[in-house]
XYZ file of N, CA and C in Angstrom:
453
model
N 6.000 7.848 -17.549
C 7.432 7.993 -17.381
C 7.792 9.479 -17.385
N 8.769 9.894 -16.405
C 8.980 11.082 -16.971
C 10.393 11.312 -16.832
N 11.194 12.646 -17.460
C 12.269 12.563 -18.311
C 13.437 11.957 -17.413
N 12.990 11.288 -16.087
C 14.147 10.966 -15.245
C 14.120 9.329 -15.199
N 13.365 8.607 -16.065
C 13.264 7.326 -16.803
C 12.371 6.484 -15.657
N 11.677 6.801 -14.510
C 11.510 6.628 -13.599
C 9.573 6.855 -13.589
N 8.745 5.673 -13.734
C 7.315 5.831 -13.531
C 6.986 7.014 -12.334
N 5.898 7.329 -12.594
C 5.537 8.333 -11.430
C 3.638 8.112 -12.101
N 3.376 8.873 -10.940
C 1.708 9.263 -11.097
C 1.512 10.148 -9.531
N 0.483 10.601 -9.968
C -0.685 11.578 -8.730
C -1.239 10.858 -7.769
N -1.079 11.237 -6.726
C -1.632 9.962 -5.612
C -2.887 10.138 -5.854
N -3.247 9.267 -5.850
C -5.029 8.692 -6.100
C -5.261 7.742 -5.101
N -6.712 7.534 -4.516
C -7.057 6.404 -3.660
C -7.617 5.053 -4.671
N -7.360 3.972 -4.196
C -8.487 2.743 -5.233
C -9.470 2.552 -4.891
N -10.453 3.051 -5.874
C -11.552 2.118 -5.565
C -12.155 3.102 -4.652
N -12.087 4.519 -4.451
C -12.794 5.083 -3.692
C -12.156 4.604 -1.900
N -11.568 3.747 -1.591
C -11.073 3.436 -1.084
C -11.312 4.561 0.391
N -11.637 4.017 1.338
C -11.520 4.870 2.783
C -12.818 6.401 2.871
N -13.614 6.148 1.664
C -14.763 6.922 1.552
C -15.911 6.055 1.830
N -16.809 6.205 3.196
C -17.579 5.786 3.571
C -16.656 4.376 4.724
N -16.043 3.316 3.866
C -15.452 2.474 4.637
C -14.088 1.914 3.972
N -13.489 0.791 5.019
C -12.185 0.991 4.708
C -12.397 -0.639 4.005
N -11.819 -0.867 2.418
C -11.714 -2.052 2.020
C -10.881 -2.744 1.624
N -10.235 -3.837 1.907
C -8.894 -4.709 1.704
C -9.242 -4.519 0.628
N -7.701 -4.506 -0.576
C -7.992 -4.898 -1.884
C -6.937 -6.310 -1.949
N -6.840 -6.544 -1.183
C -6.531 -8.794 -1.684
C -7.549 -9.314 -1.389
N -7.601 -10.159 -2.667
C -8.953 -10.912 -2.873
C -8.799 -12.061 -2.696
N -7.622 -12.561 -3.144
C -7.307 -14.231 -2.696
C -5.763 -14.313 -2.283
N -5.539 -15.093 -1.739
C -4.682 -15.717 -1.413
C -4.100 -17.196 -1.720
N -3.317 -17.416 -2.380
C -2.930 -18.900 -3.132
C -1.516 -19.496 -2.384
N -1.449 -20.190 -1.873
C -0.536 -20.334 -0.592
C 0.260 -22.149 -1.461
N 1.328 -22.194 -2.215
C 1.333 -23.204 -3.195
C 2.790 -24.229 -2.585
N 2.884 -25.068 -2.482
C 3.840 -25.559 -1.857
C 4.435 -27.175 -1.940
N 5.104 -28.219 -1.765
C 5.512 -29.440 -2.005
C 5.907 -30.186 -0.538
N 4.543 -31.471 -0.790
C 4.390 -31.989 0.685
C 5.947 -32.337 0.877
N 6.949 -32.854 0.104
C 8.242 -33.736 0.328
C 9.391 -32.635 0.323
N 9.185 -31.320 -0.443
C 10.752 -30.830 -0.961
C 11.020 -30.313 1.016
N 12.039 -30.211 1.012
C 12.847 -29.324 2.240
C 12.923 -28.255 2.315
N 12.650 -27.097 0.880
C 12.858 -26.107 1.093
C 10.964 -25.487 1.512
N 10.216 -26.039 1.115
C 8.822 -25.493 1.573
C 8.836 -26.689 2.925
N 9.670 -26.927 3.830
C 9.293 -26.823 5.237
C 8.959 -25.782 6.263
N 9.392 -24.363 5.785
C 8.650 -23.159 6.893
C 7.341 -23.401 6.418
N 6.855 -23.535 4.795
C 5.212 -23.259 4.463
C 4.715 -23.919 4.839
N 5.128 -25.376 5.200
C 4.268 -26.652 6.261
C 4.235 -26.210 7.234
N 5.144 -25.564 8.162
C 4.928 -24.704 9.673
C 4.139 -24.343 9.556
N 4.214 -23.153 8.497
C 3.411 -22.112 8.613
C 1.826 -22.392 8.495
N 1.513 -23.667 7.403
C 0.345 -23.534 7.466
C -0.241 -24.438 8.545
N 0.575 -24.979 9.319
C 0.513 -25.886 10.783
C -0.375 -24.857 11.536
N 0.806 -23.924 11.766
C 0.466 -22.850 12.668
C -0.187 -21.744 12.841
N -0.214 -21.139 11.297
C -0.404 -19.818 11.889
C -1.772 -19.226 10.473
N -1.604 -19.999 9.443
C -2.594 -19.860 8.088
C -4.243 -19.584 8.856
N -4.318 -20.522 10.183
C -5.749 -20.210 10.643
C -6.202 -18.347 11.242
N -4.751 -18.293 11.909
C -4.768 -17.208 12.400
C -4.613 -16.007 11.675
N -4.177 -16.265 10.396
C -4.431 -15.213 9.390
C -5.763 -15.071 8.429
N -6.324 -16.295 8.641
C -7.584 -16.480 7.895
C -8.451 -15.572 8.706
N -8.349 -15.845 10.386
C -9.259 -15.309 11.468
C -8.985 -13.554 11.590
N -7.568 -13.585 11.086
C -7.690 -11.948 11.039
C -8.215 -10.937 9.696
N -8.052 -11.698 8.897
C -8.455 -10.888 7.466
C -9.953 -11.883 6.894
N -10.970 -11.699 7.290
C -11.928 -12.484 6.835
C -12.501 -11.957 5.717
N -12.379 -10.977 4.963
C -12.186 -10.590 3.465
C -11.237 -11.423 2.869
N -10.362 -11.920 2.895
C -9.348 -12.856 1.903
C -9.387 -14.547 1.919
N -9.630 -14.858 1.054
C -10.061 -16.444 0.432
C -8.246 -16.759 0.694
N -8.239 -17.841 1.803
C -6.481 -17.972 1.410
C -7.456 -20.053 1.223
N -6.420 -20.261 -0.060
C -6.676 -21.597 -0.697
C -5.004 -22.212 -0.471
N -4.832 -23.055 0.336
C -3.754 -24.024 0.877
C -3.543 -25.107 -0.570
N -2.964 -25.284 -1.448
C -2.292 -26.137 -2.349
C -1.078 -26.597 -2.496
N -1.391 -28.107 -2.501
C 0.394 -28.974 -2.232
C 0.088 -29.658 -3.421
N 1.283 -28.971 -4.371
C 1.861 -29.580 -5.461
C 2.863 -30.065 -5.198
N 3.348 -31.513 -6.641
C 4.471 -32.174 -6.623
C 5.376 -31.392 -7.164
N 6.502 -31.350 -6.554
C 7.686 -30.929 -7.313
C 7.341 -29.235 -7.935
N 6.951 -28.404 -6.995
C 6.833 -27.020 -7.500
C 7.508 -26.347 -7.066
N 8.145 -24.978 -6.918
C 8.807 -24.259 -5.495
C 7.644 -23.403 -4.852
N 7.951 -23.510 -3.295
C 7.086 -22.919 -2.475
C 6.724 -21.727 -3.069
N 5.645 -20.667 -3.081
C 5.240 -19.181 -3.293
C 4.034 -19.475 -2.758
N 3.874 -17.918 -2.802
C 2.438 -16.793 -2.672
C 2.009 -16.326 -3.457
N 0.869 -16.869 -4.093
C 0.035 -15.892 -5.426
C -1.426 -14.964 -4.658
N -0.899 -13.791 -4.474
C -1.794 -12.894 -4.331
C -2.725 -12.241 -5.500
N -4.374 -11.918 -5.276
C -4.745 -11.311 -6.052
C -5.521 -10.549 -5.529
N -5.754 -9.402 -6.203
C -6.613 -8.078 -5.839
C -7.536 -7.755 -6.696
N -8.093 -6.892 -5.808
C -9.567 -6.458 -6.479
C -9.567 -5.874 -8.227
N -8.433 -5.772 -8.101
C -8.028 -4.351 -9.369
C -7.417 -5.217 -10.565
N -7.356 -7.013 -10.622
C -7.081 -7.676 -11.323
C -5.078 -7.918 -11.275
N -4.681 -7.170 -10.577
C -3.025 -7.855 -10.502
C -2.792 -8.799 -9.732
N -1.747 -9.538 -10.038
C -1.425 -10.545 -9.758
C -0.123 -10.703 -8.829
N 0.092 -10.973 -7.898
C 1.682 -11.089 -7.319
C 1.975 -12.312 -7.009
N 3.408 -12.708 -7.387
C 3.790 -13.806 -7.012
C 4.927 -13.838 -6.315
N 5.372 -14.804 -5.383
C 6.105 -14.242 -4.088
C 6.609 -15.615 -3.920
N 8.050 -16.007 -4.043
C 8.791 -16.825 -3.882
C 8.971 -17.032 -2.556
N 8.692 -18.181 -1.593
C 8.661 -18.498 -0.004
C 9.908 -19.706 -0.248
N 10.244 -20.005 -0.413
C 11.617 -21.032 -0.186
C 12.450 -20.859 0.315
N 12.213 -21.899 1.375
C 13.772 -21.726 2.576
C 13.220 -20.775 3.838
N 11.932 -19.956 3.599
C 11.947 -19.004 4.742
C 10.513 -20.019 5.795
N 11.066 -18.814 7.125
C 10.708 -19.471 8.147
C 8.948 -18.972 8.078
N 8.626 -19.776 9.313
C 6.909 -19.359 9.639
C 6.708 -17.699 9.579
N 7.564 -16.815 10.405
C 7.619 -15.812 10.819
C 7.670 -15.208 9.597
N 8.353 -15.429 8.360
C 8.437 -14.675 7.668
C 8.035 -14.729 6.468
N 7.006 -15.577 6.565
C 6.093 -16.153 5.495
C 4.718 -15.406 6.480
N 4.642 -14.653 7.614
C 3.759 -14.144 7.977
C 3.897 -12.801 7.799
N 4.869 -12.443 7.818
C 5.204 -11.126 7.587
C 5.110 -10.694 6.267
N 5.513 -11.674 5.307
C 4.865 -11.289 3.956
C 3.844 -10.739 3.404
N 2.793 -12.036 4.286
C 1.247 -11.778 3.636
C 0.758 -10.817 4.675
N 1.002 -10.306 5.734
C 1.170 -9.009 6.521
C 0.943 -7.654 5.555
N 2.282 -7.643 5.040
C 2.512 -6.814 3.806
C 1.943 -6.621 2.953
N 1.109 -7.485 1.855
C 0.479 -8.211 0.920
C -0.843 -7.790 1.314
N -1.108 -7.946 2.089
C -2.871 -7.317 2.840
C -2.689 -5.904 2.601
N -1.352 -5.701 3.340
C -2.127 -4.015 3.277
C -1.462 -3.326 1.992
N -1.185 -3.831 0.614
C -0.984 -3.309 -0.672
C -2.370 -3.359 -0.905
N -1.966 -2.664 -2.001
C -3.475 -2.298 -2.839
C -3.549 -3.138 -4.515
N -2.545 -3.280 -4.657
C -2.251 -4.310 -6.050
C -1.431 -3.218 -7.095
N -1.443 -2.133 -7.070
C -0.773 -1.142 -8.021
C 0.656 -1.491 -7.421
N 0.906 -0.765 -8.908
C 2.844 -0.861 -8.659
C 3.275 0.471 -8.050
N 4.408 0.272 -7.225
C 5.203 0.971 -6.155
C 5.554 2.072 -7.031
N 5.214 3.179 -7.231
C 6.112 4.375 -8.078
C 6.392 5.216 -7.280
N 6.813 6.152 -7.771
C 7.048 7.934 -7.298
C 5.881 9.036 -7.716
N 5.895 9.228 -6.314
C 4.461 9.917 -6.472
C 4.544 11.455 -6.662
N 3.927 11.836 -7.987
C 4.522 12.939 -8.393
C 4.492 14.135 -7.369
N 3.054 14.540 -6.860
C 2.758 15.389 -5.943
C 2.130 14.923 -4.971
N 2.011 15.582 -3.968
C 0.961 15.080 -2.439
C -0.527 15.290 -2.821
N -0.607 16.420 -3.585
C -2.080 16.305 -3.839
C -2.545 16.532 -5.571
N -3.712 16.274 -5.782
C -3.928 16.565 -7.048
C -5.498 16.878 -7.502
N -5.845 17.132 -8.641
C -7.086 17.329 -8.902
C -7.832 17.437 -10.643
N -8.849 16.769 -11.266
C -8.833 16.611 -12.407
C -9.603 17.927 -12.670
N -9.915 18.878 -11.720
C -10.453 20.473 -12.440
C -10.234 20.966 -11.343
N -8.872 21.674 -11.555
C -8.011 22.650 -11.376
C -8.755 23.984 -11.387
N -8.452 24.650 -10.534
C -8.963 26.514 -10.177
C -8.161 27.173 -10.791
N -9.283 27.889 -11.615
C -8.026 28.936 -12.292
C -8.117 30.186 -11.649
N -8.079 29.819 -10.010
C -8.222 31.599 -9.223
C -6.703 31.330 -8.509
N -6.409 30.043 -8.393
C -4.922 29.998 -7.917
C -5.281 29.287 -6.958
N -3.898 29.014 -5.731
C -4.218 28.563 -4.315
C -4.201 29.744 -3.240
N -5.182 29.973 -2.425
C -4.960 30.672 -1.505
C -4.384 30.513 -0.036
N -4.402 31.272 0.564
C -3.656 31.384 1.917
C -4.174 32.627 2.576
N -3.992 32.858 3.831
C -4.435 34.359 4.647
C -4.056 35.402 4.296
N -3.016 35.250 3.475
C -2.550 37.016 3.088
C -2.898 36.685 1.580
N -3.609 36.592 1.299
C -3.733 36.515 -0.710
C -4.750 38.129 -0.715
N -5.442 38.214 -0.001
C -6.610 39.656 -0.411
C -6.096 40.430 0.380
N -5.035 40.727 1.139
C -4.547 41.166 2.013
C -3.473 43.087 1.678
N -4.091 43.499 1.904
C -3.998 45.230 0.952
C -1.998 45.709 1.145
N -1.850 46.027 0.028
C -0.383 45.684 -0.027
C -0.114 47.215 1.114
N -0.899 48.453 1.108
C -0.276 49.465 1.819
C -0.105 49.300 3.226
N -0.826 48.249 3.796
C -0.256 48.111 5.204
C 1.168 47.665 5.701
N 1.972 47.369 4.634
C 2.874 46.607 4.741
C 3.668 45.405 5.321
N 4.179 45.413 5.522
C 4.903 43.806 6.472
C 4.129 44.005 7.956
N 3.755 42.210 8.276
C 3.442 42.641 9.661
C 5.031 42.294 10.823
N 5.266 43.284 11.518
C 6.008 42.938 12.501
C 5.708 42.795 13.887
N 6.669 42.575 14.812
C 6.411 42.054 16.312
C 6.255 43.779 17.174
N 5.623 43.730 17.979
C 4.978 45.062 18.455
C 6.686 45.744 19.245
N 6.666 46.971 19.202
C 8.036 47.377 20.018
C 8.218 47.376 20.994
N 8.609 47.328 21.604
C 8.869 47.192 23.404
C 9.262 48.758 23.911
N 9.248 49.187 24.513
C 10.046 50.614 25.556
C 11.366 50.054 25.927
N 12.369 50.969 25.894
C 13.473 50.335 26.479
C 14.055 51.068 27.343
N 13.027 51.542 28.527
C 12.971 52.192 30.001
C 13.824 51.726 31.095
């Protein structure tokens, strides 16, 4: 937390993440729903239609289809990193029960913060950061644009 009451952290990758190769971190997919209620009729679409075609695109993710009595429709996502998400689908359509787990794929399972800086490092240089003019001899002074003749 810091003094603006507001989580933050250092961007970090997971898991090594995108070094050497690139790895989904959803691990399962729990797709939970009620053969009779009305409001999980998009999740019957959806898994009519389109659950194969998301299986066929992310073949890293276990998606497990479950019809409970009397539950409300959701999405229980899980990731490599042990979190858990749960995602209320009731009332929404195919489209947007695809667009969810769309979303859901490409999280990583950490929570959404403010990221303190763009870059970071756990051993820090104590020579500073450089740039082209850091050794650069102060008596030459400013560089300017060459003069022209004004003939």
């Amino acid at each position: 937390m810091t003094s603006r009451g507001t989580p933050s952290r250092f961007l970090r990758s997971v898991l090594q993440n995108g070094v050497g190769r690139y790895l989904c971190q959803l691990k399962r997919v729990s797709i939970l729903f009620s053969r009779s209620a009305p409001s999980s009729l998009g999740v019957r679409d959806f898994i009519e239609e389109g659950v194969v075609d998301y299986a066929k695109k992310n073949p890293g993710t276990v998606v497990y289809v479950s019809p409970q009595s009397s539950t409300a429709a959701k999405v229980v996502a899980e990731y490599l990193n042990g979190s858990v998400r749960e995602e209320d689908v009731a009332n929404r359509t195919p489209q947007q029960i695809s667009e969810l787990l769309t979303k859901l794929t490409g999280q990583s399972g950490l929570d959404i913060i403010r990221i303190r800086k763009p870059f970071h490092t756990d051993s820090p240089s104590i020579q500073g950061l450089w740039h082209p003019f850091t050794n650069r001899p102060p008596s030459i002074g400013p560089i300017r644009p060459p003069e022209q003749d004004s003939n």
